[in-house]
Amino acid sequence: MKFSYSAVWNDAAAMLKRNGSLLLAIAGVFFLLPSLLLGYFAPAPTGSGQDALNAMMGHYRENLPWIVLAQLVNLLGGIAVYKLLFDQREGTVGTAIGGALPILPMYFIMTVISSMAIGMGLVFLLLPGIYLLGRLVIAGAAMVAEGHRSPIAPIRSSWNHTRRRGWAVAGLVIIVAIAGLILSFVITAILGSVFLLIGGREGVGPLLVLILNSALTAALQTVLIVLFAAIYRALSGAAEPTTGI
């Protein structure tokens, strides 16, 4: 079966359109809100050089419980999105969240394992990390769609589904992620300047910029999760891809 970028993207766009209002609700609660609260009450330090690195390390030490909690909320939202897309019984946000809760512990362990593998590949040698990204990126989708209850089974499933397509999958994910980051940067540069001009740098301007950044981050997270679901559907045969790139 040919892995078609255009077919996968069309499937992702169709899922976004079909479930738009429900995805918006999940993204608002599980992606936007944690980012907004963390950015407001525990903002990351800015700057460059060794002092900035030390400040960042101190920031993580001081706020580690809240950072971990925010990540867990993000993961729960991601599972809820997958439940909504893969399980026809999860027709509401409430039922999707209820179905996501029992999966969270093993999903968290699976995410840690796959992220560590990708991270080590990126740190030591860039190309192996990118390749591992392509091979493991649909593990979360596989866990929810196939009903796995162990952290290793979805990783194995992702590895099997992406056989001989690791580079192609990684390429698609990187293209969409970079395009989303560039678009977010442009929007922030334009609207952020307007917000600071209207609200002032010492007034509500920075808060408006934080809300904008959190909203854009939440939107990109949602698009990427739906993209992962579309990749899984294409590689598992759940969606029949058409010819394309």
CSV table of C-alpha atoms in Angstrom, one decimal:
chain,number,residue,atom,x,y,z
A,1,MET,CA,0.0,0.0,0.0
A,2,LYS,CA,1.4,3.4,-1.0
A,3,PHE,CA,1.8,6.0,1.7
A,4,SER,CA,0.4,9.1,0.2
A,5,TYR,CA,1.0,12.5,1.9
A,6,SER,CA,-2.0,14.1,0.2
A,7,ALA,CA,-4.4,11.2,1.2
A,8,VAL,CA,-3.2,11.3,4.8
A,9,TRP,CA,-3.6,15.1,5.0
A,10,ASN,CA,-7.1,14.9,3.3
A,11,ASP,CA,-8.1,12.3,5.9
A,12,ALA,CA,-6.8,14.5,8.7
A,13,ALA,CA,-8.6,17.6,7.4
A,14,ALA,CA,-11.8,15.6,7.0
A,15,MET,CA,-11.6,14.4,10.7
A,16,LEU,CA,-10.9,18.0,11.8
A,17,LYS,CA,-13.9,19.2,9.9
A,18,ARG,CA,-16.2,16.4,11.0
A,19,ASN,CA,-15.3,16.7,14.7
A,20,GLY,CA,-14.4,20.4,14.9
A,21,SER,CA,-16.6,21.5,17.8
A,22,LEU,CA,-15.8,18.5,20.0
A,23,LEU,CA,-12.0,18.8,19.2
A,24,LEU,CA,-12.2,22.5,20.1
A,25,ALA,CA,-13.7,21.8,23.5
A,26,ILE,CA,-11.0,19.2,24.3
A,27,ALA,CA,-8.2,21.4,23.0
A,28,GLY,CA,-9.5,24.3,25.1
A,29,VAL,CA,-9.6,22.4,28.4
A,30,PHE,CA,-6.6,20.0,28.0
A,31,PHE,CA,-4.2,21.9,25.8
A,32,LEU,CA,-4.9,25.6,26.0
A,33,LEU,CA,-5.7,25.9,29.7
A,34,PRO,CA,-2.6,24.1,31.1
A,35,SER,CA,-0.3,26.1,28.8
A,36,LEU,CA,-2.0,29.3,29.8
A,37,LEU,CA,-1.9,28.6,33.6
A,38,LEU,CA,1.7,27.4,33.5
A,39,GLY,CA,2.8,30.4,31.4
A,40,TYR,CA,1.0,32.8,33.8
A,41,PHE,CA,2.0,31.4,37.2
A,42,ALA,CA,5.3,29.8,36.3
A,43,PRO,CA,6.7,31.5,33.2
A,44,ALA,CA,9.8,30.1,31.7
A,45,PRO,CA,12.9,32.4,32.0
A,46,THR,CA,14.2,34.1,28.9
A,47,GLY,CA,17.7,35.0,27.8
A,48,SER,CA,20.7,33.2,26.4
A,49,GLY,CA,24.0,31.8,27.5
A,50,GLN,CA,25.0,29.9,30.6
A,51,ASP,CA,23.0,32.1,32.9
A,52,ALA,CA,19.8,31.4,30.9
A,53,LEU,CA,20.6,27.7,31.0
A,54,ASN,CA,21.0,27.7,34.8
A,55,ALA,CA,17.8,29.7,35.1
A,56,MET,CA,15.9,27.2,33.0
A,57,MET,CA,17.2,24.3,35.1
A,58,GLY,CA,16.2,26.1,38.2
A,59,HIS,CA,12.8,26.8,36.7
A,60,TYR,CA,12.2,23.1,36.0
A,61,ARG,CA,13.4,22.1,39.5
A,62,GLU,CA,11.0,24.6,41.2
A,63,ASN,CA,8.0,23.9,39.0
A,64,LEU,CA,8.5,20.2,38.2
A,65,PRO,CA,5.2,19.0,39.8
A,66,TRP,CA,3.2,21.5,37.9
A,67,ILE,CA,5.0,20.8,34.6
A,68,VAL,CA,4.4,17.1,35.0
A,69,LEU,CA,0.7,17.7,35.9
A,70,ALA,CA,0.3,19.9,32.8
A,71,GLN,CA,1.9,17.1,30.7
A,72,LEU,CA,-0.5,14.5,32.2
A,73,VAL,CA,-3.5,16.8,31.4
A,74,ASN,CA,-2.1,17.1,27.8
A,75,LEU,CA,-1.8,13.4,27.5
A,76,LEU,CA,-5.3,12.8,28.8
A,77,GLY,CA,-6.6,15.3,26.2
A,78,GLY,CA,-4.6,13.5,23.4
A,79,ILE,CA,-6.2,10.1,24.5
A,80,ALA,CA,-9.6,11.8,24.5
A,81,VAL,CA,-9.0,13.0,20.9
A,82,TYR,CA,-8.1,9.5,19.8
A,83,LYS,CA,-11.1,8.0,21.6
A,84,LEU,CA,-13.3,10.5,19.7
A,85,LEU,CA,-11.8,9.7,16.4
A,86,PHE,CA,-11.5,5.9,16.7
A,87,ASP,CA,-14.4,4.8,18.9
A,88,GLN,CA,-17.8,5.5,17.4
A,89,ARG,CA,-19.3,5.1,20.9
A,90,GLU,CA,-17.4,8.1,22.2
A,91,GLY,CA,-19.9,10.7,20.7
A,92,THR,CA,-19.4,13.4,23.3
A,93,VAL,CA,-16.5,15.0,25.1
A,94,GLY,CA,-17.6,13.6,28.4
A,95,THR,CA,-17.6,10.0,27.2
A,96,ALA,CA,-14.3,10.5,25.4
A,97,ILE,CA,-12.7,11.8,28.6
A,98,GLY,CA,-14.3,9.0,30.6
A,99,GLY,CA,-12.9,6.4,28.2
A,100,ALA,CA,-9.5,8.1,28.3
A,101,LEU,CA,-8.9,8.0,32.1
A,102,PRO,CA,-8.3,4.3,32.5
A,103,ILE,CA,-5.8,4.4,29.6
A,104,LEU,CA,-3.7,7.3,31.0
A,105,PRO,CA,-1.3,5.4,33.3
A,106,MET,CA,0.0,2.9,30.7
A,107,TYR,CA,-0.2,5.6,28.0
A,108,PHE,CA,2.1,7.8,30.1
A,109,ILE,CA,4.6,5.0,30.5
A,110,MET,CA,4.4,4.2,26.7
A,111,THR,CA,5.0,8.0,26.0
A,112,VAL,CA,8.0,8.1,28.3
A,113,ILE,CA,9.6,5.0,26.7
A,114,SER,CA,9.1,6.2,23.1
A,115,SER,CA,10.1,9.8,23.9
A,116,MET,CA,13.3,8.6,25.6
A,117,ALA,CA,14.2,6.5,22.5
A,118,ILE,CA,13.5,9.4,20.1
A,119,GLY,CA,15.3,11.9,22.4
A,120,MET,CA,18.4,9.8,22.7
A,121,GLY,CA,18.5,9.3,18.9
A,122,LEU,CA,18.2,13.1,18.4
A,123,VAL,CA,20.9,13.9,21.0
A,124,PHE,CA,23.6,11.5,19.9
A,125,LEU,CA,22.9,11.3,16.2
A,126,LEU,CA,20.2,13.4,14.5
A,127,LEU,CA,19.2,11.0,11.7
A,128,PRO,CA,18.5,8.0,14.0
A,129,GLY,CA,16.2,10.2,16.1
A,130,ILE,CA,14.3,11.4,13.1
A,131,TYR,CA,14.0,7.8,11.9
A,132,LEU,CA,12.7,6.6,15.3
A,133,LEU,CA,10.2,9.5,15.3
A,134,GLY,CA,8.8,8.1,12.1
A,135,ARG,CA,8.6,4.6,13.5
A,136,LEU,CA,7.1,5.4,16.9
A,137,VAL,CA,4.9,8.5,16.3
A,138,ILE,CA,1.7,6.5,15.9
A,139,ALA,CA,2.1,4.4,19.1
A,140,GLY,CA,-0.5,6.5,20.9
A,141,ALA,CA,-3.0,6.1,18.1
A,142,ALA,CA,-2.3,2.4,18.0
A,143,MET,CA,-2.8,2.1,21.8
A,144,VAL,CA,-6.3,3.6,21.7
A,145,ALA,CA,-7.5,2.2,18.4
A,146,GLU,CA,-6.3,-1.3,19.1
A,147,GLY,CA,-7.2,-1.3,22.8
A,148,HIS,CA,-3.8,-2.2,24.2
A,149,ARG,CA,-3.4,-2.1,28.0
A,150,SER,CA,0.4,-2.5,28.1
A,151,PRO,CA,3.0,0.2,27.2
A,152,ILE,CA,5.1,-2.1,24.9
A,153,ALA,CA,2.3,-3.5,22.7
A,154,PRO,CA,1.4,-0.2,21.0
A,155,ILE,CA,5.1,0.5,20.4
A,156,ARG,CA,5.5,-2.8,18.7
A,157,SER,CA,2.3,-2.1,16.7
A,158,SER,CA,3.6,1.3,15.6
A,159,TRP,CA,7.0,-0.3,14.6
A,160,ASN,CA,5.2,-2.9,12.5
A,161,HIS,CA,2.8,-0.5,10.8
A,162,THR,CA,5.6,1.9,9.8
A,163,ARG,CA,7.9,-0.8,8.5
A,164,ARG,CA,9.7,0.6,5.3
A,165,ARG,CA,7.8,3.9,5.8
A,166,GLY,CA,9.7,5.4,8.8
A,167,TRP,CA,11.4,8.2,6.8
A,168,ALA,CA,8.2,9.0,4.9
A,169,VAL,CA,6.2,9.3,8.1
A,170,ALA,CA,8.9,11.4,9.8
A,171,GLY,CA,9.0,13.6,6.7
A,172,LEU,CA,5.3,14.3,6.8
A,173,VAL,CA,5.2,15.0,10.6
A,174,ILE,CA,8.2,17.4,10.3
A,175,ILE,CA,6.7,19.2,7.3
A,176,VAL,CA,3.4,19.8,9.1
A,177,ALA,CA,5.1,20.7,12.4
A,178,ILE,CA,7.5,23.2,10.8
A,179,ALA,CA,4.7,24.7,8.8
A,180,GLY,CA,2.6,25.1,11.9
A,181,LEU,CA,5.5,26.6,13.9
A,182,ILE,CA,6.2,29.1,11.1
A,183,LEU,CA,2.5,30.1,10.9
A,184,SER,CA,2.3,30.5,14.6
A,185,PHE,CA,5.4,32.6,14.6
A,186,VAL,CA,4.0,34.9,11.9
A,187,ILE,CA,0.6,35.2,13.7
A,188,THR,CA,2.3,36.0,17.0
A,189,ALA,CA,4.6,38.5,15.4
A,190,ILE,CA,1.7,40.4,13.9
A,191,LEU,CA,-1.0,40.1,16.5
A,192,GLY,CA,1.4,40.1,19.4
A,193,SER,CA,2.7,43.5,18.4
A,194,VAL,CA,-0.8,44.8,18.1
A,195,PHE,CA,-1.7,43.4,21.6
A,196,LEU,CA,1.3,45.0,23.2
A,197,LEU,CA,0.6,48.3,21.5
A,198,ILE,CA,-3.0,48.2,22.7
A,199,GLY,CA,-2.6,46.7,26.1
A,200,GLY,CA,0.9,48.1,26.9
A,201,ARG,CA,4.0,46.2,27.8
A,202,GLU,CA,3.3,46.6,31.5
A,203,GLY,CA,-0.5,46.2,31.3
A,204,VAL,CA,-2.7,43.5,29.8
A,205,GLY,CA,-0.5,43.2,26.6
A,206,PRO,CA,1.7,40.4,27.8
A,207,LEU,CA,-1.4,38.5,29.0
A,208,LEU,CA,-3.0,38.8,25.6
A,209,VAL,CA,0.2,37.6,24.0
A,210,LEU,CA,0.3,34.6,26.4
A,211,ILE,CA,-3.3,33.7,25.5
A,212,LEU,CA,-2.5,34.0,21.8
A,213,ASN,CA,0.6,31.7,22.2
A,214,SER,CA,-1.3,29.2,24.2
A,215,ALA,CA,-4.2,29.1,21.7
A,216,LEU,CA,-1.8,28.6,18.8
A,217,THR,CA,0.1,25.9,20.6
A,218,ALA,CA,-3.2,24.1,21.4
A,219,ALA,CA,-4.3,24.3,17.8
A,220,LEU,CA,-1.0,22.9,16.6
A,221,GLN,CA,-1.2,20.1,19.2
A,222,THR,CA,-4.7,19.2,18.0
A,223,VAL,CA,-3.7,19.2,14.3
A,224,LEU,CA,-0.7,16.9,15.0
A,225,ILE,CA,-2.7,14.4,17.1
A,226,VAL,CA,-5.3,14.2,14.3
A,227,LEU,CA,-2.5,13.9,11.8
A,228,PHE,CA,-1.1,10.9,13.8
A,229,ALA,CA,-4.5,9.4,13.8
A,230,ALA,CA,-4.7,9.8,10.0
A,231,ILE,CA,-1.3,8.3,9.5
A,232,TYR,CA,-2.3,5.3,11.7
A,233,ARG,CA,-5.5,4.9,9.6
A,234,ALA,CA,-3.6,4.9,6.4
A,235,LEU,CA,-1.0,2.4,7.5
A,236,SER,CA,-3.4,0.1,9.3
A,237,GLY,CA,-5.9,0.1,6.4
A,238,ALA,CA,-8.6,1.8,8.3
A,239,ALA,CA,-8.7,4.5,5.7
A,240,GLU,CA,-8.0,3.8,2.1
A,241,PRO,CA,-5.4,6.3,0.8
A,242,THR,CA,-5.6,7.7,-2.7
A,243,THR,CA,-2.7,8.4,-5.0
A,244,GLY,CA,-0.6,11.4,-4.1
A,245,ILE,CA,2.8,12.6,-3.2
